[in-house]
One Martini backbone bead per residue (centre of mass of N, CA, C, O) as a GRO file, in nm:
protein
  513
    1MET     BB    1  10.999   2.788  -0.413
    2TYR     BB    2  10.850   2.937  -0.137
    3SER     BB    3  10.704   3.117   0.066
    4ASN     BB    4  10.760   3.270   0.398
    5LYS     BB    5  10.454   3.254   0.451
    6GLU     BB    6  10.276   3.065   0.664
    7ASN     BB    7   9.976   3.115   0.585
    8VAL     BB    8  10.022   3.053   0.284
    9ASN     BB    9  10.132   2.759   0.321
   10ILE     BB   10   9.896   2.639   0.471
   11LEU     BB   11   9.688   2.693   0.254
   12THR     BB   12   9.819   2.543   0.016
   13ALA     BB   13   9.832   2.261   0.146
   14LEU     BB   14   9.515   2.238   0.199
   15LEU     BB   15   9.412   2.269  -0.083
   16VAL     BB   16   9.534   2.006  -0.185
   17LYS     BB   17   9.399   1.810   0.032
   18HIS     BB   18   9.098   1.926  -0.069
   19GLY     BB   19   9.114   1.924  -0.404
   20VAL     BB   20   9.259   2.159  -0.538
   21ARG     BB   21   9.320   2.232  -0.908
   22HIS     BB   22   9.196   2.531  -0.946
   23ALA     BB   23   9.320   2.874  -1.031
   24VAL     BB   24   9.205   3.192  -1.026
   25VAL     BB   25   9.408   3.472  -1.130
   26CYS     BB   26   9.493   3.796  -1.019
   27PRO     BB   27   9.632   4.086  -1.021
   28GLY     BB   28   9.912   4.168  -0.796
   29SER     BB   29  10.105   4.218  -0.497
   30ARG     BB   30   9.972   4.107  -0.232
   31ASN     BB   31   9.910   3.817  -0.391
   32ALA     BB   32  10.187   3.704  -0.491
   33PRO     BB   33  10.254   3.477  -0.283
   34ILE     BB   34  10.012   3.304  -0.366
   35VAL     BB   35  10.058   3.279  -0.670
   36HIS     BB   36  10.336   3.159  -0.648
   37ASN     BB   37  10.251   2.899  -0.505
   38PHE     BB   38  10.057   2.795  -0.721
   39ASN     BB   39  10.272   2.783  -0.947
   40GLN     BB   40  10.462   2.578  -0.788
   41CYS     BB   41  10.231   2.388  -0.763
   42PRO     BB   42  10.162   2.080  -0.919
   43ASP     BB   43   9.836   2.058  -0.829
   44ILE     BB   44   9.806   2.354  -0.955
   45LYS     BB   45   9.610   2.540  -1.185
   46CYS     BB   46   9.654   2.833  -1.362
   47HIS     BB   47   9.413   3.117  -1.435
   48PRO     BB   48   9.435   3.404  -1.601
   49VAL     BB   49   9.251   3.709  -1.490
   50THR     BB   50   9.198   4.048  -1.493
   51ASP     BB   51   8.894   4.062  -1.447
   52GLU     BB   52   8.729   4.011  -1.157
   53ARG     BB   53   8.437   3.975  -1.244
   54SER     BB   54   8.497   3.765  -1.461
   55ALA     BB   55   8.662   3.567  -1.285
   56GLY     BB   56   8.432   3.470  -1.108
   57PHE     BB   57   8.283   3.330  -1.353
   58TYR     BB   58   8.503   3.145  -1.435
   59ALA     BB   59   8.505   2.985  -1.171
   60LEU     BB   60   8.212   2.900  -1.192
   61GLY     BB   61   8.238   2.731  -1.450
   62MET     BB   62   8.442   2.534  -1.335
   63ALA     BB   63   8.270   2.435  -1.093
   64LEU     BB   64   8.043   2.312  -1.260
   65HIS     BB   65   8.235   2.091  -1.391
   66GLU     BB   66   8.426   2.007  -1.117
   67LYS     BB   67   8.251   1.924  -0.856
   68GLN     BB   68   8.323   1.600  -0.874
   69GLU     BB   69   8.657   1.633  -0.884
   70SER     BB   70   8.712   1.945  -0.798
   71ARG     BB   71   8.837   2.235  -0.678
   72VAL     BB   72   8.777   2.601  -0.674
   73CYS     BB   73   8.972   2.900  -0.702
   74ILE     BB   74   9.006   3.256  -0.608
   75CYS     BB   75   9.252   3.523  -0.661
   76VAL     BB   76   9.306   3.833  -0.486
   77THR     BB   77   9.365   4.133  -0.405
   78SER     BB   78   9.350   4.415  -0.249
   79GLY     BB   79   9.051   4.565  -0.191
   80THR     BB   80   8.823   4.607  -0.455
   81ALA     BB   81   8.870   4.333  -0.585
   82LEU     BB   82   8.676   4.173  -0.401
   83LEU     BB   83   8.403   4.321  -0.476
   84ASN     BB   84   8.394   4.210  -0.780
   85LEU     BB   85   8.290   3.907  -0.682
   86LEU     BB   86   7.992   3.918  -0.582
   87PRO     BB   87   7.813   3.816  -0.817
   88ALA     BB   88   7.944   3.531  -0.831
   89VAL     BB   89   7.900   3.452  -0.535
   90ALA     BB   90   7.594   3.471  -0.536
   91GLU     BB   91   7.552   3.257  -0.752
   92ALA     BB   92   7.698   3.025  -0.599
   93PHE     BB   93   7.514   3.024  -0.355
   94TYR     BB   94   7.241   2.946  -0.518
   95GLN     BB   95   7.403   2.687  -0.654
   96GLN     BB   96   7.582   2.537  -0.445
   97LEU     BB   97   7.892   2.631  -0.470
   98PRO     BB   98   8.242   2.564  -0.372
   99LEU     BB   99   8.366   2.846  -0.370
  100ILE     BB  100   8.701   2.985  -0.340
  101VAL     BB  101   8.788   3.274  -0.166
  102ILE     BB  102   9.093   3.469  -0.214
  103SER     BB  103   9.236   3.728  -0.004
  104ALA     BB  104   9.437   3.977   0.011
  105ASP     BB  105   9.595   4.172   0.283
  106ARG     BB  106   9.631   4.400   0.505
  107PRO     BB  107   9.717   4.489   0.788
  108GLN     BB  108   9.505   4.582   1.036
  109GLN     BB  109   9.654   4.858   1.124
  110TRP     BB  110   9.592   4.988   0.810
  111ILE     BB  111   9.301   5.018   0.846
  112GLY     BB  112   9.178   5.341   0.792
  113GLN     BB  113   9.477   5.510   0.707
  114LEU     BB  114   9.509   5.590   0.397
  115ASP     BB  115   9.600   5.345   0.266
  116GLY     BB  116   9.657   5.145   0.018
  117GLN     BB  117   9.424   4.915  -0.047
  118THR     BB  118   9.206   4.973   0.199
  119LEU     BB  119   8.973   4.752   0.368
  120PRO     BB  120   8.718   4.576   0.508
  121GLN     BB  121   8.733   4.228   0.432
  122PRO     BB  122   8.599   4.093   0.642
  123ASP     BB  123   8.277   4.015   0.542
  124ALA     BB  124   8.235   4.149   0.249
  125LEU     BB  125   8.033   3.901   0.137
  126GLY     BB  126   7.858   3.813   0.353
  127ARG     BB  127   7.581   3.595   0.302
  128PHE     BB  128   7.734   3.461   0.032
  129VAL     BB  129   7.881   3.305   0.261
  130GLN     BB  130   7.923   3.040   0.481
  131LYS     BB  131   8.236   3.124   0.522
  132ALA     BB  132   8.460   3.343   0.722
  133VAL     BB  133   8.815   3.402   0.715
  134SER     BB  134   9.110   3.518   0.906
  135LEU     BB  135   9.448   3.498   0.885
  136PRO     BB  136   9.714   3.462   1.059
  137GLU     BB  137  10.039   3.550   1.153
  138PRO     BB  138  10.242   3.335   1.274
  139HIS     BB  139  10.438   3.301   1.605
  140ASP     BB  140  10.316   3.024   1.705
  141ASP     BB  141  10.169   2.724   1.766
  142GLU     BB  142   9.886   2.836   1.825
  143GLU     BB  143   9.863   3.003   1.559
  144ARG     BB  144   9.901   2.766   1.369
  145TRP     BB  145   9.655   2.607   1.462
  146TYR     BB  146   9.448   2.828   1.398
  147CYS     BB  147   9.505   2.846   1.097
  148ASN     BB  148   9.444   2.552   1.029
  149ARG     BB  149   9.150   2.548   1.135
  150LEU     BB  150   9.029   2.768   0.956
  151VAL     BB  151   9.081   2.632   0.683
  152ASN     BB  152   8.930   2.369   0.738
  153GLU     BB  153   8.651   2.491   0.797
  154ALA     BB  154   8.616   2.617   0.518
  155LEU     BB  155   8.676   2.348   0.336
  156LEU     BB  156   8.422   2.178   0.452
  157VAL     BB  157   8.256   2.336   0.269
  158SER     BB  158   8.033   2.181   0.003
  159HIS     BB  159   7.764   2.409  -0.071
  160ALA     BB  160   7.946   2.680  -0.064
  161PRO     BB  161   8.085   2.963  -0.031
  162VAL     BB  162   8.412   3.091   0.056
  163HIS     BB  163   8.625   3.301   0.280
  164ILE     BB  164   8.978   3.381   0.248
  165ASN     BB  165   9.172   3.585   0.451
  166ILE     BB  166   9.514   3.747   0.395
  167PRO     BB  167   9.732   3.884   0.582
  168ILE     BB  168  10.024   4.075   0.456
  169SER     BB  169  10.342   4.144   0.522
  170GLU     BB  170  10.622   4.312   0.505
  171PRO     BB  171  10.785   4.142   0.305
  172LEU     BB  172  10.662   3.973   0.004
  173PHE     BB  173  10.941   3.857  -0.175
  174ASP     BB  174  10.998   3.570  -0.012
  175PHE     BB  175  11.139   3.269  -0.176
  176SER     BB  176  11.268   3.026   0.069
  177MET     BB  177  11.087   2.774   0.065
  178PRO     BB  178  11.130   2.433  -0.020
  179SER     BB  179  10.843   2.367   0.125
  180LEU     BB  180  10.558   2.238   0.229
  181PRO     BB  181  10.364   2.175   0.475
  182ASP     BB  182  10.236   1.911   0.685
  183GLU     BB  183   9.908   1.928   0.703
  184ARG     BB  184   9.626   1.916   0.865
  185CYS     BB  185   9.338   1.714   0.763
  186ILE     BB  186   8.995   1.767   0.764
  187SER     BB  187   8.724   1.544   0.761
  188LEU     BB  188   8.399   1.489   0.610
  189LEU     BB  189   8.110   1.308   0.665
  190PRO     BB  190   7.864   1.265   0.469
  191ALA     BB  191   7.533   1.286   0.440
  192GLN     BB  192   7.320   1.002   0.396
  193MET     BB  193   7.070   0.856   0.240
  194SER     BB  194   6.886   0.611   0.327
  195ASP     BB  195   6.718   0.338   0.222
  196ARG     BB  196   6.475   0.382   0.406
  197THR     BB  197   6.412   0.672   0.322
  198LEU     BB  198   6.382   0.622   0.019
  199SER     BB  199   6.147   0.419   0.044
  200HIS     BB  200   5.951   0.617   0.179
  201VAL     BB  201   5.936   0.825  -0.046
  202CYS     BB  202   5.839   0.633  -0.269
  203ARG     BB  203   5.582   0.545  -0.123
  204MET     BB  204   5.450   0.820  -0.105
  205PHE     BB  205   5.433   0.867  -0.405
  206MET     BB  206   5.280   0.603  -0.507
  207HIS     BB  207   5.029   0.647  -0.284
  208SER     BB  208   4.946   0.885  -0.417
  209GLN     BB  209   4.704   1.035  -0.611
  210ARG     BB  210   4.886   1.327  -0.680
  211PRO     BB  211   5.183   1.306  -0.803
  212LEU     BB  212   5.493   1.517  -0.826
  213LEU     BB  213   5.787   1.561  -1.020
  214ILE     BB  214   6.045   1.808  -0.943
  215ALA     BB  215   6.303   1.945  -1.153
  216GLY     BB  216   6.548   2.148  -1.171
  217GLN     BB  217   6.822   2.263  -1.227
  218PRO     BB  218   6.917   2.128  -1.541
  219MET     BB  219   6.641   2.069  -1.600
  220ASN     BB  220   6.365   2.018  -1.849
  221ALA     BB  221   6.034   2.168  -1.912
  222ASN     BB  222   5.689   2.245  -2.025
  223TYR     BB  223   5.538   2.392  -1.772
  224ASP     BB  224   5.441   2.671  -1.854
  225GLU     BB  225   5.237   2.579  -2.071
  226ALA     BB  226   5.074   2.386  -1.894
  227VAL     BB  227   4.966   2.597  -1.692
  228LYS     BB  228   4.821   2.769  -1.903
  229ILE     BB  229   4.620   2.547  -1.995
  230ILE     BB  230   4.493   2.455  -1.708
  231GLU     BB  231   4.502   2.652  -1.480
  232ASN     BB  232   4.212   2.551  -1.275
  233ASP     BB  233   4.246   2.248  -1.305
  234GLU     BB  234   4.198   2.010  -1.063
  235ARG     BB  235   4.325   1.749  -1.198
  236TYR     BB  236   4.640   1.883  -1.178
  237ILE     BB  237   4.650   1.899  -0.876
  238PRO     BB  238   4.861   1.826  -0.637
  239ASP     BB  239   4.924   1.646  -0.319
  240PHE     BB  240   5.233   1.560  -0.411
  241VAL     BB  241   5.561   1.698  -0.386
  242LEU     BB  242   5.872   1.623  -0.548
  243TYR     BB  243   6.163   1.817  -0.476
  244THR     BB  244   6.506   1.832  -0.613
  245GLY     BB  245   6.565   2.106  -0.689
  246GLY     BB  246   6.641   2.393  -0.817
  247SER     BB  247   6.585   2.607  -1.060
  248ILE     BB  248   6.288   2.792  -1.161
  249VAL     BB  249   6.163   2.982  -1.415
  250SER     BB  250   5.862   2.946  -1.376
  251LYS     BB  251   5.617   3.137  -1.234
  252ARG     BB  252   5.366   2.972  -1.286
  253LEU     BB  253   5.458   2.711  -1.146
  254LYS     BB  254   5.506   2.823  -0.863
  255HIS     BB  255   5.212   2.916  -0.819
  256PHE     BB  256   5.075   2.642  -0.870
  257LEU     BB  257   5.233   2.472  -0.638
  258ARG     BB  258   5.086   2.635  -0.402
  259LYS     BB  259   4.828   2.432  -0.422
  260ALA     BB  260   4.954   2.223  -0.285
  261LYS     BB  261   4.965   2.037  -0.004
  262GLU     BB  262   5.267   1.913  -0.044
  263THR     BB  263   5.634   1.926   0.014
  264TRP     BB  264   5.925   1.743  -0.077
  265LEU     BB  265   6.266   1.809  -0.004
  266VAL     BB  266   6.566   1.771  -0.185
  267SER     BB  267   6.873   1.851  -0.013
  268THR     BB  268   7.205   1.889  -0.008
  269ASP     BB  269   7.217   2.083   0.269
  270GLY     BB  270   6.933   2.072   0.441
  271ASP     BB  271   6.785   2.313   0.362
  272VAL     BB  272   6.540   2.556   0.332
  273HIS     BB  273   6.332   2.568   0.019
  274ASP     BB  274   6.026   2.751  -0.002
  275THR     BB  275   5.905   2.792  -0.303
  276PHE     BB  276   5.587   2.675  -0.248
  277MET     BB  277   5.488   2.722   0.059
  278ASN     BB  278   5.477   2.368   0.139
  279VAL     BB  279   5.689   2.257   0.315
  280THR     BB  280   5.736   1.946   0.526
  281HIS     BB  281   6.005   1.813   0.393
  282VAL     BB  282   6.363   1.759   0.453
  283LEU     BB  283   6.618   1.609   0.247
  284GLN     BB  284   6.935   1.488   0.274
  285GLY     BB  285   7.058   1.477  -0.066
  286ASP     BB  286   7.028   1.323  -0.382
  287GLY     BB  287   6.806   1.407  -0.623
  288ASP     BB  288   6.885   1.208  -0.853
  289VAL     BB  289   6.841   0.947  -0.698
  290VAL     BB  290   6.541   0.986  -0.643
  291ALA     BB  291   6.442   1.033  -0.934
  292ASP     BB  292   6.542   0.764  -1.052
  293GLN     BB  293   6.368   0.582  -0.868
  294ILE     BB  294   6.093   0.692  -0.955
  295ARG     BB  295   6.119   0.626  -1.257
  296PHE     BB  296   6.151   0.324  -1.221
  297LEU     BB  297   5.874   0.273  -1.085
  298LEU     BB  298   5.702   0.391  -1.322
  299GLU     BB  299   5.786   0.173  -1.527
  300GLN     BB  300   5.653  -0.063  -1.355
  301GLN     BB  301   5.421   0.160  -1.231
  302PRO     BB  302   5.197   0.335  -1.348
  303HIS     BB  303   5.061   0.663  -1.303
  304PRO     BB  304   4.779   0.837  -1.374
  305PHE     BB  305   4.875   1.128  -1.301
  306VAL     BB  306   5.145   1.124  -1.445
  307GLN     BB  307   5.021   1.057  -1.724
  308LEU     BB  308   4.861   1.315  -1.753
  309TRP     BB  309   5.115   1.495  -1.766
  310GLU     BB  310   5.267   1.352  -1.997
  311ASP     BB  311   5.055   1.406  -2.215
  312LEU     BB  312   5.070   1.713  -2.200
  313LEU     BB  313   5.379   1.745  -2.257
  314ALA     BB  314   5.377   1.599  -2.531
  315ARG     BB  315   5.192   1.801  -2.671
  316ILE     BB  316   5.380   2.046  -2.634
  317ARG     BB  317   5.628   1.933  -2.782
  318ARG     BB  318   5.488   1.912  -3.055
  319HIS     BB  319   5.425   2.210  -3.082
  320ALA     BB  320   5.718   2.312  -3.070
  321ASP     BB  321   5.827   2.143  -3.314
  322ASN     BB  322   5.582   2.259  -3.522
  323PHE     BB  323   5.640   2.543  -3.499
  324VAL     BB  324   5.594   2.836  -3.705
  325ALA     BB  325   5.844   3.073  -3.738
  326ASP     BB  326   5.936   3.362  -3.775
  327TYR     BB  327   6.177   3.568  -3.796
  328SER     BB  328   6.362   3.509  -3.491
  329GLN     BB  329   6.448   3.409  -3.180
  330THR     BB  330   6.267   3.164  -3.182
  331ALA     BB  331   6.371   3.043  -3.450
  332THR     BB  332   6.666   3.020  -3.363
  333VAL     BB  333   6.639   2.825  -3.119
  334GLN     BB  334   6.488   2.604  -3.267
  335TYR     BB  335   6.712   2.541  -3.473
  336PHE     BB  336   6.946   2.492  -3.281
  337GLU     BB  337   6.813   2.248  -3.129
  338LYS     BB  338   6.774   2.066  -3.384
  339GLN     BB  339   7.099   2.071  -3.463
  340LEU     BB  340   7.201   1.968  -3.207
  341PRO     BB  341   7.419   1.768  -3.082
  342PRO     BB  342   7.373   1.523  -2.836
  343ALA     BB  343   7.683   1.504  -2.810
  344LYS     BB  344   7.920   1.687  -2.660
  345SER     BB  345   7.718   1.916  -2.520
  346LEU     BB  346   7.739   2.237  -2.364
  347VAL     BB  347   7.464   2.441  -2.240
  348HIS     BB  348   7.426   2.790  -2.230
  349TYR     BB  349   7.203   3.022  -2.074
  350ALA     BB  350   7.080   3.312  -2.051
  351ASN     BB  351   6.894   3.535  -1.927
  352SER     BB  352   6.564   3.562  -1.983
  353THR     BB  353   6.481   3.498  -2.295
  354ALA     BB  354   6.673   3.259  -2.342
  355ILE     BB  355   6.564   3.064  -2.115
  356ARG     BB  356   6.271   3.058  -2.221
  357LEU     BB  357   6.339   2.925  -2.492
  358ALA     BB  358   6.466   2.672  -2.371
  359ASN     BB  359   6.204   2.567  -2.230
  360ILE     BB  360   6.073   2.500  -2.509
  361PHE     BB  361   6.323   2.344  -2.694
  362ALA     BB  362   6.474   2.188  -2.496
  363ARG     BB  363   6.612   1.824  -2.455
  364HIS     BB  364   6.816   1.908  -2.220
  365ALA     BB  365   7.057   1.989  -2.034
  366ILE     BB  366   7.106   2.305  -1.862
  367TYR     BB  367   7.271   2.618  -1.829
  368CYS     BB  368   7.214   2.865  -1.558
  369ASN     BB  369   7.210   3.176  -1.378
  370ARG     BB  370   6.956   3.109  -1.132
  371GLY     BB  371   7.023   3.191  -0.844
  372VAL     BB  372   6.979   3.524  -0.918
  373ASN     BB  373   6.932   3.616  -1.233
  374GLY     BB  374   7.154   3.756  -1.363
  375ILE     BB  375   7.323   3.904  -1.648
  376GLU     BB  376   7.586   3.862  -1.534
  377GLY     BB  377   7.835   3.618  -1.643
  378SER     BB  378   7.741   3.413  -1.864
  379LEU     BB  379   7.993   3.408  -2.050
  380SER     BB  380   8.208   3.347  -1.835
  381THR     BB  381   8.094   3.076  -1.747
  382ALA     BB  382   8.121   2.932  -2.018
  383ALA     BB  383   8.422   2.991  -2.057
  384GLY     BB  384   8.521   2.847  -1.803
  385MET     BB  385   8.426   2.566  -1.890
  386SER     BB  386   8.591   2.548  -2.162
  387VAL     BB  387   8.877   2.524  -2.018
  388VAL     BB  388   8.790   2.222  -1.864
  389THR     BB  389   8.709   2.116  -2.162
  390THR     BB  390   8.657   1.929  -2.476
  391ASP     BB  391   8.395   2.016  -2.511
  392GLN     BB  392   8.133   2.172  -2.635
  393VAL     BB  393   8.052   2.522  -2.573
  394PHE     BB  394   7.745   2.683  -2.535
  395CYS     BB  395   7.617   3.029  -2.589
  396VAL     BB  396   7.305   3.173  -2.518
  397ILE     BB  397   7.264   3.529  -2.590
  398GLY     BB  398   7.199   3.841  -2.516
  399ASP     BB  399   7.292   4.164  -2.564
  400LEU     BB  400   7.320   4.275  -2.275
  401SER     BB  401   7.480   4.039  -2.159
  402PHE     BB  402   7.714   4.051  -2.357
  403PHE     BB  403   7.815   4.351  -2.327
  404TYR     BB  404   7.856   4.334  -2.022
  405ASP     BB  405   8.054   4.049  -2.077
  406GLN     BB  406   8.297   4.097  -2.291
  407ASN     BB  407   8.556   4.021  -2.110
  408ALA     BB  408   8.544   3.712  -2.160
  409LEU     BB  409   8.722   3.753  -2.439
  410TRP     BB  410   8.956   3.879  -2.258
  411ASN     BB  411   9.146   3.594  -2.313
  412GLN     BB  412   9.403   3.333  -2.305
  413ASN     BB  413   9.220   3.051  -2.261
  414LEU     BB  414   9.081   3.026  -2.525
  415ARG     BB  415   8.894   2.813  -2.747
  416GLY     BB  416   8.716   2.631  -3.003
  417ASN     BB  417   8.482   2.520  -2.789
  418LEU     BB  418   8.362   2.809  -2.810
  419ARG     BB  419   8.010   2.896  -2.861
  420ILE     BB  420   7.819   3.182  -2.992
  421LEU     BB  421   7.475   3.293  -2.950
  422LEU     BB  422   7.362   3.605  -3.061
  423LEU     BB  423   7.080   3.796  -2.946
  424ASN     BB  424   6.999   4.087  -3.150
  425ASN     BB  425   6.744   4.360  -3.076
  426GLY     BB  426   6.848   4.637  -2.927
  427ARG     BB  427   6.752   4.504  -2.643
  428GLY     BB  428   6.548   4.425  -2.382
  429GLY     BB  429   6.313   4.202  -2.482
  430ILE     BB  430   6.133   4.147  -2.227
  431PHE     BB  431   5.996   4.442  -2.223
  432ASN     BB  432   5.796   4.368  -2.469
  433MET     BB  433   5.625   4.150  -2.266
  434LEU     BB  434   5.522   4.369  -2.063
  435HIS     BB  435   5.239   4.445  -1.938
  436GLY     BB  436   5.211   4.815  -1.960
  437LEU     BB  437   5.499   4.927  -2.046
  438GLU     BB  438   5.409   5.059  -2.324
  439GLN     BB  439   5.305   5.332  -2.173
  440SER     BB  440   5.604   5.403  -2.153
  441ALA     BB  441   5.845   5.634  -2.264
  442ALA     BB  442   6.095   5.472  -2.112
  443ARG     BB  443   6.129   5.186  -2.219
  444ASP     BB  444   6.344   5.177  -2.452
  445ARG     BB  445   6.582   5.372  -2.347
  446LEU     BB  446   6.576   5.312  -2.018
  447VAL     BB  447   6.477   5.015  -1.962
  448ALA     BB  448   6.581   4.850  -2.237
  449ALA     BB  449   6.842   4.972  -2.359
  450GLU     BB  450   6.869   5.100  -2.626
  451HIS     BB  451   7.057   5.003  -2.929
  452HIS     BB  452   7.362   5.000  -3.181
  453THR     BB  453   7.521   4.721  -3.131
  454SER     BB  454   7.812   4.531  -3.216
  455ALA     BB  455   8.032   4.235  -3.214
  456GLU     BB  456   8.256   4.258  -3.430
  457GLY     BB  457   8.482   4.422  -3.288
  458ILE     BB  458   8.516   4.237  -3.044
  459CYS     BB  459   8.603   3.990  -3.209
  460GLN     BB  460   8.848   4.110  -3.350
  461GLN     BB  461   9.015   4.190  -3.082
  462ASN     BB  462   8.976   3.858  -2.980
  463ALA     BB  463   8.990   3.633  -3.199
  464VAL     BB  464   8.685   3.595  -3.310
  465GLY     BB  465   8.471   3.432  -3.482
  466TYR     BB  466   8.251   3.587  -3.741
  467ARG     BB  467   7.889   3.623  -3.774
  468ARG     BB  468   7.600   3.735  -3.968
  469ALA     BB  469   7.236   3.767  -3.918
  470SER     BB  470   6.911   3.889  -4.103
  471ASN     BB  471   6.795   3.601  -4.183
  472MET     BB  472   6.694   3.285  -4.224
  473GLN     BB  473   6.922   3.178  -4.404
  474GLN     BB  474   7.161   3.297  -4.244
  475MET     BB  475   7.091   3.156  -3.981
  476HIS     BB  476   7.116   2.864  -4.072
  477GLN     BB  477   7.407   2.886  -4.175
  478GLY     BB  478   7.530   2.991  -3.907
  479ILE     BB  479   7.461   2.747  -3.728
  480ASP     BB  480   7.608   2.538  -3.891
  481TRP     BB  481   7.881   2.674  -3.850
  482LEU     BB  482   7.885   2.674  -3.536
  483LEU     BB  483   7.864   2.348  -3.514
  484THR     BB  484   8.111   2.259  -3.746
  485GLU     BB  485   8.345   2.447  -3.732
  486PRO     BB  486   8.676   2.436  -3.743
  487CYS     BB  487   8.857   2.561  -3.446
  488ASP     BB  488   9.097   2.744  -3.219
  489ARG     BB  489   8.863   2.950  -3.184
  490PRO     BB  490   8.614   3.125  -3.117
  491LEU     BB  491   8.260   3.148  -3.196
  492LEU     BB  492   8.028   3.394  -3.360
  493LEU     BB  493   7.672   3.449  -3.377
  494GLU     BB  494   7.487   3.722  -3.510
  495VAL     BB  495   7.140   3.785  -3.447
  496ILE     BB  496   6.927   3.993  -3.624
  497THR     BB  497   6.643   4.155  -3.477
  498ASP     BB  498   6.309   4.233  -3.397
  499ALA     BB  499   6.149   4.313  -3.111
  500GLU     BB  500   5.851   4.308  -3.197
  501THR     BB  501   5.861   4.036  -3.342
  502ASP     BB  502   5.957   3.868  -3.109
  503ALA     BB  503   5.708   3.918  -2.930
  504ASP     BB  504   5.491   3.814  -3.128
  505VAL     BB  505   5.596   3.520  -3.160
  506TYR     BB  506   5.592   3.442  -2.864
  507LYS     BB  507   5.286   3.492  -2.821
  508LEU     BB  508   5.188   3.297  -3.044
  509TYR     BB  509   5.279   3.038  -2.918
  510TYR     BB  510   5.078   3.059  -2.673
  511ARG     BB  511   4.810   3.102  -2.833
  512SER     BB  512   4.856   2.808  -3.000
  513LEU     BB  513   4.814   2.576  -2.776
   0.00000   0.00000   0.00000
């Protein structure tokens, strides 16, 4: 039996027709009719998460994995519960993920009247959602049509988060409807890049004197080191950049590519993302399709400028592979990547130092919340992905990111396929690498948030397997354990290093290029 609330039933029916298969649900009474419906519906699997901020990133992790197969929604109760989703929604917005935010609400007449859990919820997520609608409680056929139309309009957005707000009047807990309504489902025919357009793009690339193909997240290359080596060498400056989108970590690379004559952007949503300040053409389509076609053509007909760059990147990869690092976070990530099994491994890196080390040593696709680049939610995102896959999911994360997001482990959904490599040097390590900041007496305690916290107790209270390493031998043994130990609960290796040594080794890597 389903709720007797028509707007809730219309929403539930259309979620199923639009392919929603996973719902992250948070506790509350006002959203109970929605959660009840989801639980009753055989096509939707519910994943309970108590902390709304963490729940948002759980849903984000699921959406990352499921985006080609099914849609993911997250449901919260009324009031400030919705506001706790904003960091995850902002991240989903910049990663162009179709996360569906569903919030229960009080009737409009009670907003601003000092009633419990009331605030203006429509448009509360601002510009970080592509569309926001608030559903009426229908009283006639016209209002039912309007409710149906609003839900369809929101669910047709396929490249960004949307927000569906549902005012629900009391009584809340009447579950007397025997079935969901057979709702009208509006479909959108996606815009596809034509063969003619693809051929034109490829022709432009191959006929340019100095073309460069740039693919952002989740692809990875040692571009940061390359730009440092070549500096202002005119031989390496492209005249035509084909950018298939995605976030780029290297600030050096972004500044370097602003010297290019022009950039053609392949964008899933068809919007302008002028990262290099020289976009002249935006093509709506799948960047992977374009990149694969370019690579195929280069195999048939090598291009001298592309080969110039390939030789440079190959040299840098050899340097990274052969670099001998003292015990440090650099040595840890280097060893982890060398031992990582190539198949059935999904690897998340947290922001700041972790993702920069991944750019040096990783030779595979990686996940990172680079849409907004915040430190919050990295662990929750990886944990969310681990819930919807049988593959091993690894999360390489720094101490501030980990302790900020420790509630990701306070969850009943986790299994042994989640493995965490915690890099703990007692502060935000990136701040030891910022030239000039060492002159400030506030750096360590106030800017870098110096601390003496360990993850051992957190792991113990959440039934997470724990090991600690404080030297090279323990680190090697710990990573081997993390990669191979069979377990039905998550595992965490905490690698304790010195922040000053970490900074010195990292800088030595670049000086020795």
